[in-house]
Amino acid sequence: MSIDYDEVWNRAREGSPFSNGTEGYGWMAAWCDNCLRDAPFRNGISNNGCPIILVAQLGRTPAEFLDGPRDEHGRYSIGQQYTCIEYRAPGDGGGEPRPKPEPRGMDGLFERPERGTRMFLQPSRVEVPA
């Protein structure tokens, strides 16, 4: 699924996400340099790079950037300043999940059941008597 530049620009908020080049390059080294979304551009296969980082370099903070972890004083690591929700790590794969193939030259012993989708839910509140 590709990301549209105009949509990213319209959702972005005013203000640069990075205060200087060191922050920007440090964050991109931790996230963009191995993200599968930008790999075709980095490898010279495509002329278009990731529109999210383009919007960030043009001085707007993309909505896809969530604030990263901070310590008790509000400090953060440059590489963890933001979490990009569109990040795809190497090995994430894409498309439909594929089952593991049977070993070569062997038939499957049993039928494979359909795997269900795991859904994560917020824990419910528990009232504690005072």
PDB file of C-alpha atoms in Angstrom:
ATOM      1  CA  MET A   1       0.000   0.000   0.000  1.00  0.00           C
ATOM      2  CA  SER A   2       1.538   3.280  -1.045  1.00  0.00           C
ATOM      3  CA  ILE A   3       1.284   6.490   0.903  1.00  0.00           C
ATOM      4  CA  ASP A   4       0.074   9.635  -0.862  1.00  0.00           C
ATOM      5  CA  TYR A   5       2.226  12.761  -0.421  1.00  0.00           C
ATOM      6  CA  ASP A   6      -0.753  15.161  -0.418  1.00  0.00           C
ATOM      7  CA  GLU A   7      -2.520  13.195   2.317  1.00  0.00           C
ATOM      8  CA  VAL A   8       0.622  13.170   4.471  1.00  0.00           C
ATOM      9  CA  TRP A   9       1.074  16.931   3.941  1.00  0.00           C
ATOM     10  CA  ASN A  10      -2.554  17.717   4.830  1.00  0.00           C
ATOM     11  CA  ARG A  11      -2.454  15.628   8.026  1.00  0.00           C
ATOM     12  CA  ALA A  12       0.913  17.059   9.153  1.00  0.00           C
ATOM     13  CA  ARG A  13       1.051  19.804  11.778  1.00  0.00           C
ATOM     14  CA  GLU A  14       3.021  23.039  11.504  1.00  0.00           C
ATOM     15  CA  GLY A  15       6.563  23.052  12.822  1.00  0.00           C
ATOM     16  CA  SER A  16       9.661  21.068  12.054  1.00  0.00           C
ATOM     17  CA  PRO A  17       9.928  17.703  13.841  1.00  0.00           C
ATOM     18  CA  PHE A  18      13.688  18.140  14.311  1.00  0.00           C
ATOM     19  CA  SER A  19      15.474  21.145  15.777  1.00  0.00           C
ATOM     20  CA  ASN A  20      18.642  20.614  13.720  1.00  0.00           C
ATOM     21  CA  GLY A  21      20.308  18.335  11.187  1.00  0.00           C
ATOM     22  CA  THR A  22      21.913  16.157  13.845  1.00  0.00           C
ATOM     23  CA  GLU A  23      18.492  15.220  15.240  1.00  0.00           C
ATOM     24  CA  GLY A  24      17.066  14.654  11.765  1.00  0.00           C
ATOM     25  CA  TYR A  25      19.915  12.517  10.454  1.00  0.00           C
ATOM     26  CA  GLY A  26      20.159  10.579  13.732  1.00  0.00           C
ATOM     27  CA  TRP A  27      16.459   9.762  13.667  1.00  0.00           C
ATOM     28  CA  MET A  28      16.522   8.822   9.964  1.00  0.00           C
ATOM     29  CA  ALA A  29      19.522   6.545  10.574  1.00  0.00           C
ATOM     30  CA  ALA A  30      17.543   4.681  13.239  1.00  0.00           C
ATOM     31  CA  TRP A  31      14.268   4.450  11.284  1.00  0.00           C
ATOM     32  CA  CYS A  32      14.415   5.293   7.569  1.00  0.00           C
ATOM     33  CA  ASP A  33      17.738   3.661   6.703  1.00  0.00           C
ATOM     34  CA  ASN A  34      16.279   0.157   7.067  1.00  0.00           C
ATOM     35  CA  CYS A  35      12.552   0.766   6.463  1.00  0.00           C
ATOM     36  CA  LEU A  36      11.081  -1.331   3.643  1.00  0.00           C
ATOM     37  CA  ARG A  37       8.838   1.538   2.497  1.00  0.00           C
ATOM     38  CA  ASP A  38      11.866   3.575   1.370  1.00  0.00           C
ATOM     39  CA  ALA A  39      14.004   0.631   0.165  1.00  0.00           C
ATOM     40  CA  PRO A  40      13.112   0.924  -3.575  1.00  0.00           C
ATOM     41  CA  PHE A  41      14.270   4.564  -3.558  1.00  0.00           C
ATOM     42  CA  ARG A  42      17.459   3.830  -1.602  1.00  0.00           C
ATOM     43  CA  ASN A  43      18.296   0.958  -3.975  1.00  0.00           C
ATOM     44  CA  GLY A  44      17.734   3.049  -7.116  1.00  0.00           C
ATOM     45  CA  ILE A  45      14.663   1.093  -8.236  1.00  0.00           C
ATOM     46  CA  SER A  46      12.168   3.943  -7.808  1.00  0.00           C
ATOM     47  CA  ASN A  47      12.401   7.705  -8.305  1.00  0.00           C
ATOM     48  CA  ASN A  48      10.042   8.403  -5.400  1.00  0.00           C
ATOM     49  CA  GLY A  49      11.117   8.137  -1.791  1.00  0.00           C
ATOM     50  CA  CYS A  50       9.022   8.045   1.347  1.00  0.00           C
ATOM     51  CA  PRO A  51       6.587  10.997   1.394  1.00  0.00           C
ATOM     52  CA  ILE A  52       6.568  11.000   5.206  1.00  0.00           C
ATOM     53  CA  ILE A  53      10.245  11.905   5.498  1.00  0.00           C
ATOM     54  CA  LEU A  54       9.883  14.394   2.622  1.00  0.00           C
ATOM     55  CA  VAL A  55       7.158  16.238   4.536  1.00  0.00           C
ATOM     56  CA  ALA A  56       9.352  16.198   7.663  1.00  0.00           C
ATOM     57  CA  GLN A  57      12.271  17.664   5.699  1.00  0.00           C
ATOM     58  CA  LEU A  58       9.991  20.408   4.383  1.00  0.00           C
ATOM     59  CA  GLY A  59       9.332  21.661   7.930  1.00  0.00           C
ATOM     60  CA  ARG A  60       6.088  19.978   8.979  1.00  0.00           C
ATOM     61  CA  THR A  61       5.643  17.209  11.543  1.00  0.00           C
ATOM     62  CA  PRO A  62       3.825  14.240   9.963  1.00  0.00           C
ATOM     63  CA  ALA A  63       0.852  12.784  11.853  1.00  0.00           C
ATOM     64  CA  GLU A  64       2.570   9.397  11.396  1.00  0.00           C
ATOM     65  CA  PHE A  65       5.226  10.487  13.927  1.00  0.00           C
ATOM     66  CA  LEU A  66       4.179   9.616  17.477  1.00  0.00           C
ATOM     67  CA  ASP A  67       6.235  10.946  20.382  1.00  0.00           C
ATOM     68  CA  GLY A  68       8.762   8.375  21.538  1.00  0.00           C
ATOM     69  CA  PRO A  69       9.647   7.412  25.104  1.00  0.00           C
ATOM     70  CA  ARG A  70      10.935  10.103  27.461  1.00  0.00           C
ATOM     71  CA  ASP A  71      12.665   9.837  30.822  1.00  0.00           C
ATOM     72  CA  GLU A  72      11.399  11.515  34.002  1.00  0.00           C
ATOM     73  CA  HIS A  73      13.049  14.800  32.913  1.00  0.00           C
ATOM     74  CA  GLY A  74      11.510  14.743  29.422  1.00  0.00           C
ATOM     75  CA  ARG A  75      14.758  13.767  27.681  1.00  0.00           C
ATOM     76  CA  TYR A  76      14.852  11.324  24.795  1.00  0.00           C
ATOM     77  CA  SER A  77      17.321   9.473  22.623  1.00  0.00           C
ATOM     78  CA  ILE A  78      17.699  11.058  19.172  1.00  0.00           C
ATOM     79  CA  GLY A  79      16.877   7.765  17.465  1.00  0.00           C
ATOM     80  CA  GLN A  80      13.745   7.315  19.591  1.00  0.00           C
ATOM     81  CA  GLN A  81      12.430  10.891  19.498  1.00  0.00           C
ATOM     82  CA  TYR A  82       9.478   9.735  17.390  1.00  0.00           C
ATOM     83  CA  THR A  83       7.926   6.413  16.466  1.00  0.00           C
ATOM     84  CA  CYS A  84       6.862   6.193  12.820  1.00  0.00           C
ATOM     85  CA  ILE A  85       3.640   4.190  12.576  1.00  0.00           C
ATOM     86  CA  GLU A  86       4.295   3.420   8.885  1.00  0.00           C
ATOM     87  CA  TYR A  87       7.710   1.847   9.576  1.00  0.00           C
ATOM     88  CA  ARG A  88       8.172  -1.602   8.043  1.00  0.00           C
ATOM     89  CA  ALA A  89      11.173  -3.510   9.374  1.00  0.00           C
ATOM     90  CA  PRO A  90      13.160  -5.888   7.183  1.00  0.00           C
ATOM     91  CA  GLY A  91      11.507  -9.283   7.376  1.00  0.00           C
ATOM     92  CA  ASP A  92       8.044  -7.834   8.051  1.00  0.00           C
ATOM     93  CA  GLY A  93       6.945  -9.166   4.696  1.00  0.00           C
ATOM     94  CA  GLY A  94       3.829  -7.969   3.037  1.00  0.00           C
ATOM     95  CA  GLY A  95       0.536  -9.076   1.667  1.00  0.00           C
ATOM     96  CA  GLU A  96      -1.265 -12.188   2.792  1.00  0.00           C
ATOM     97  CA  PRO A  97       0.370 -14.478   5.329  1.00  0.00           C
ATOM     98  CA  ARG A  98       1.708 -17.699   3.847  1.00  0.00           C
ATOM     99  CA  PRO A  99       1.875 -20.999   5.728  1.00  0.00           C
ATOM    100  CA  LYS A 100       5.198 -22.778   6.102  1.00  0.00           C
ATOM    101  CA  PRO A 101       5.655 -25.226   3.234  1.00  0.00           C
ATOM    102  CA  GLU A 102       5.804 -28.948   3.821  1.00  0.00           C
ATOM    103  CA  PRO A 103       9.325 -30.424   3.769  1.00  0.00           C
ATOM    104  CA  ARG A 104      10.551 -31.348   0.276  1.00  0.00           C
ATOM    105  CA  GLY A 105       9.495 -34.804  -0.865  1.00  0.00           C
ATOM    106  CA  MET A 106       7.059 -35.290   2.040  1.00  0.00           C
ATOM    107  CA  ASP A 107       3.310 -35.010   2.314  1.00  0.00           C
ATOM    108  CA  GLY A 108       1.725 -33.300   5.265  1.00  0.00           C
ATOM    109  CA  LEU A 109       0.746 -35.619   8.082  1.00  0.00           C
ATOM    110  CA  PHE A 110      -2.339 -33.661   9.126  1.00  0.00           C
ATOM    111  CA  GLU A 111      -4.531 -30.953   7.676  1.00  0.00           C
ATOM    112  CA  ARG A 112      -3.419 -27.527   8.817  1.00  0.00           C
ATOM    113  CA  PRO A 113      -6.075 -25.576  10.682  1.00  0.00           C
ATOM    114  CA  GLU A 114      -6.849 -22.014   9.689  1.00  0.00           C
ATOM    115  CA  ARG A 115      -5.080 -19.574  11.956  1.00  0.00           C
ATOM    116  CA  GLY A 116      -7.256 -16.931  13.545  1.00  0.00           C
ATOM    117  CA  THR A 117      -6.359 -13.277  13.813  1.00  0.00           C
ATOM    118  CA  ARG A 118      -5.061 -12.116  17.172  1.00  0.00           C
ATOM    119  CA  MET A 119      -6.740  -8.997  18.472  1.00  0.00           C
ATOM    120  CA  PHE A 120      -5.269  -6.992  21.303  1.00  0.00           C
ATOM    121  CA  LEU A 121      -7.727  -5.262  23.623  1.00  0.00           C
ATOM    122  CA  GLN A 122      -7.260  -2.672  26.309  1.00  0.00           C
ATOM    123  CA  PRO A 123      -7.582  -4.247  29.768  1.00  0.00           C
ATOM    124  CA  SER A 124     -10.902  -3.576  31.465  1.00  0.00           C
ATOM    125  CA  ARG A 125     -11.032  -1.416  34.577  1.00  0.00           C
ATOM    126  CA  VAL A 126     -11.253  -3.159  37.912  1.00  0.00           C
ATOM    127  CA  GLU A 127     -12.828  -1.316  40.806  1.00  0.00           C
ATOM    128  CA  VAL A 128     -10.852  -1.625  44.032  1.00  0.00           C
ATOM    129  CA  PRO A 129     -12.789  -1.082  47.267  1.00  0.00           C
ATOM    130  CA  ALA A 130     -11.307   1.656  49.434  1.00  0.00           C
TER     131      ALA A 130
END
